[in-house]
Short mmCIF file of C-alpha atoms and ligand atoms in Angstrom, two decimals:
data_model
loop_
_atom_site.label_atom_id
_atom_site.label_comp_id
_atom_site.label_asym_id
_atom_site.label_seq_id
_atom_site.Cartn_x
_atom_site.Cartn_y
_atom_site.Cartn_z
CA MET L 5 0.66 11.10 34.20
CA THR L 6 1.46 13.35 31.34
CA THR L 7 0.35 13.53 27.86
CA TYR L 8 1.78 15.44 25.04
CA THR L 9 0.79 16.05 21.44
CA LYS L 10 2.59 17.06 18.44
CA TYR L 11 2.07 16.80 14.78
CA LEU L 12 4.30 16.74 11.46
CA THR L 13 3.48 17.54 8.02
CA PHE L 14 4.76 16.14 5.24
CA ASN L 15 4.21 17.57 1.74
CA THR L 16 6.64 14.93 -0.31
CA ARG L 17 7.98 15.64 -3.32
CA GLN L 18 7.57 12.06 -5.20
CA GLU L 19 4.55 10.50 -4.61
CA HIS L 20 5.90 7.96 -2.63
CA GLU L 21 8.48 8.29 -0.17
CA TYR L 22 9.93 6.97 3.07
CA ILE L 23 11.25 9.01 5.73
CA ASN L 24 13.00 8.27 8.82
CA ILE L 25 11.11 10.14 11.43
CA THR L 26 13.19 8.51 14.79
CA LEU L 27 14.63 11.84 15.75
CA GLU L 28 11.69 13.54 15.32
CA VAL L 29 9.91 11.10 17.98
CA ALA L 30 12.92 11.21 20.14
CA GLU L 31 12.58 14.92 19.80
CA ALA L 32 8.72 15.01 20.95
CA ILE L 33 9.67 12.59 23.82
CA GLU L 34 12.06 15.24 25.00
CA GLU L 35 9.69 17.83 24.59
CA SER L 36 6.95 16.09 26.90
CA GLY L 37 9.22 15.29 29.56
CA VAL L 38 8.26 11.76 29.93
CA LYS L 39 10.55 9.61 31.22
CA ASP L 40 8.67 6.41 31.32
CA GLY L 41 5.96 5.58 29.06
CA LEU L 42 4.72 4.99 25.65
CA VAL L 43 4.94 6.92 22.46
CA TYR L 44 1.74 6.59 19.74
CA VAL L 45 3.25 7.74 16.04
CA GLY L 46 0.10 7.47 13.51
CA SER L 47 -0.33 8.48 10.22
CA MET L 48 -3.66 10.80 10.01
CA HIS L 49 -4.20 9.68 6.52
CA ILE L 50 -5.35 6.08 4.80
CA THR L 51 -2.87 6.19 2.17
CA SER L 52 0.45 6.30 4.03
CA SER L 53 2.17 4.25 6.68
CA VAL L 54 4.15 4.47 9.76
CA TYR L 55 6.47 1.56 10.48
CA ILE L 56 9.24 0.43 12.48
CA ASN L 57 11.94 -1.29 10.55
CA ASP L 58 16.05 -1.02 9.53
CA ALA L 59 17.25 2.28 8.04
CA GLU L 60 18.89 0.60 5.19
CA ASP L 61 18.70 1.63 1.56
CA GLY L 62 18.56 -1.70 -0.08
CA LEU L 63 15.87 -2.79 2.12
CA LEU L 64 13.70 0.41 1.49
CA GLN L 65 14.00 -0.54 -2.44
CA ASP L 66 12.96 -4.20 -1.46
CA ILE L 67 9.84 -2.47 0.50
CA GLU L 68 8.77 -0.47 -2.48
CA THR L 69 9.20 -3.28 -4.91
CA TRP L 70 7.58 -5.92 -2.80
CA LEU L 71 4.63 -3.41 -2.15
CA GLU L 72 4.16 -2.88 -5.99
CA LYS L 73 3.80 -6.35 -6.47
CA LEU L 74 0.93 -7.14 -3.71
CA ALA L 75 -0.97 -3.85 -4.19
CA PRO L 76 0.49 -2.25 -7.91
CA ALA L 77 -0.69 1.08 -9.15
CA ARG L 78 -2.95 0.34 -12.18
CA PRO L 79 -6.48 1.92 -13.47
CA ASP L 80 -9.08 -0.66 -12.97
CA TYR L 81 -9.49 -0.45 -8.84
CA LYS L 82 -13.28 -0.09 -8.24
CA HIS L 83 -12.40 2.54 -5.65
CA HIS L 84 -11.53 4.79 -8.75
CA ARG L 85 -15.10 4.94 -9.75
CA THR L 86 -14.82 7.49 -6.70
CA GLY L 87 -12.78 9.57 -9.44
CA GLU L 88 -9.91 9.03 -7.26
CA THR L 89 -6.74 7.40 -8.67
CA ASN L 90 -5.06 6.35 -5.23
CA GLY L 91 -6.51 2.64 -4.98
CA ASP L 92 -2.94 1.06 -4.49
CA ALA L 93 -2.05 3.95 -1.82
CA HIS L 94 -4.94 2.58 0.25
CA LEU L 95 -3.82 -1.07 -0.22
CA LYS L 96 -0.05 -0.33 0.83
CA ASN L 97 -1.71 1.79 4.05
CA LEU L 98 -3.41 -1.93 4.98
CA ILE L 99 -0.02 -3.72 4.30
CA MET L 100 2.27 -1.55 6.36
CA GLY L 101 -0.24 -0.46 8.94
CA HIS L 102 -1.16 2.99 10.04
CA SER L 103 0.43 3.13 13.72
CA VAL L 104 3.26 2.28 15.70
CA THR L 105 3.54 2.40 19.65
CA CYS L 106 6.86 2.33 21.38
CA PRO L 107 8.19 2.03 24.47
CA ILE L 108 10.07 5.10 26.60
CA THR L 109 12.59 4.02 29.16
CA ARG L 110 14.46 6.75 30.89
CA GLY L 111 13.15 9.18 28.45
CA ARG L 112 14.51 7.55 25.57
CA LEU L 113 12.78 5.08 22.89
CA ASP L 114 13.65 1.68 24.26
CA PHE L 115 14.83 0.01 21.08
CA GLY L 116 16.69 -2.64 19.57
CA PRO L 117 19.96 -1.52 17.91
CA TRP L 118 18.48 -1.44 14.18
CA GLN L 119 14.75 -0.07 15.08
CA GLN L 120 13.90 3.34 13.22
CA ILE L 121 10.63 4.68 12.88
CA TYR L 122 9.50 5.32 9.16
CA TYR L 123 6.83 7.73 7.83
CA ALA L 124 5.98 5.92 4.30
CA GLU L 125 4.07 7.77 1.46
CA PHE L 126 2.05 6.29 -1.02
CA ASP L 127 0.38 9.14 -1.87
CA GLY L 128 2.03 12.22 -1.53
CA GLN L 129 2.78 15.72 -3.35
CA ARG L 130 0.34 17.29 -1.23
CA PRO L 131 0.42 18.37 2.71
CA LYS L 132 -0.23 14.86 4.75
CA ARG L 133 -0.52 14.91 8.81
CA LEU L 134 1.10 12.67 11.56
CA ILE L 135 0.35 12.61 15.07
CA ILE L 136 2.94 11.76 17.92
CA LYS L 137 1.12 11.33 21.39
CA VAL L 138 3.55 10.72 24.44
CA MET L 139 1.70 9.41 27.48
CA GLY L 140 3.48 8.51 30.92
CA GLU L 141 5.28 10.00 33.71
ZN1 ZN M 29 -8.54 7.06 -2.54
#
């Protein structure tokens, strides 16, 4: 079995950003030489997410609106007693999840037609890391 690990760093201009990383993950799979296996893609932070869904601008805006309803940015989170101000970003991470595991077949992401991998930042404007781990043969 082969394993291959790659790290990506994001330093988003906005506090919230949704970045399509499907090509970067496909690149890591190619670099690994793995033809059949799995790739794990995970945020290394607790205030950003990795998820799979459609690369459609309207949907990205809908997700942002939906998350703001479920976990609005507001000053009165108990977490802010620590001096931090990112209580909402922690909750958004829990809603959207921190990682995905994807199938690799014949050296490619074995996805349905509309599946894309996104890195979702909820507390950006500073360097944040993501891990890609490819396993297989
Ligand atoms: Zn925090």
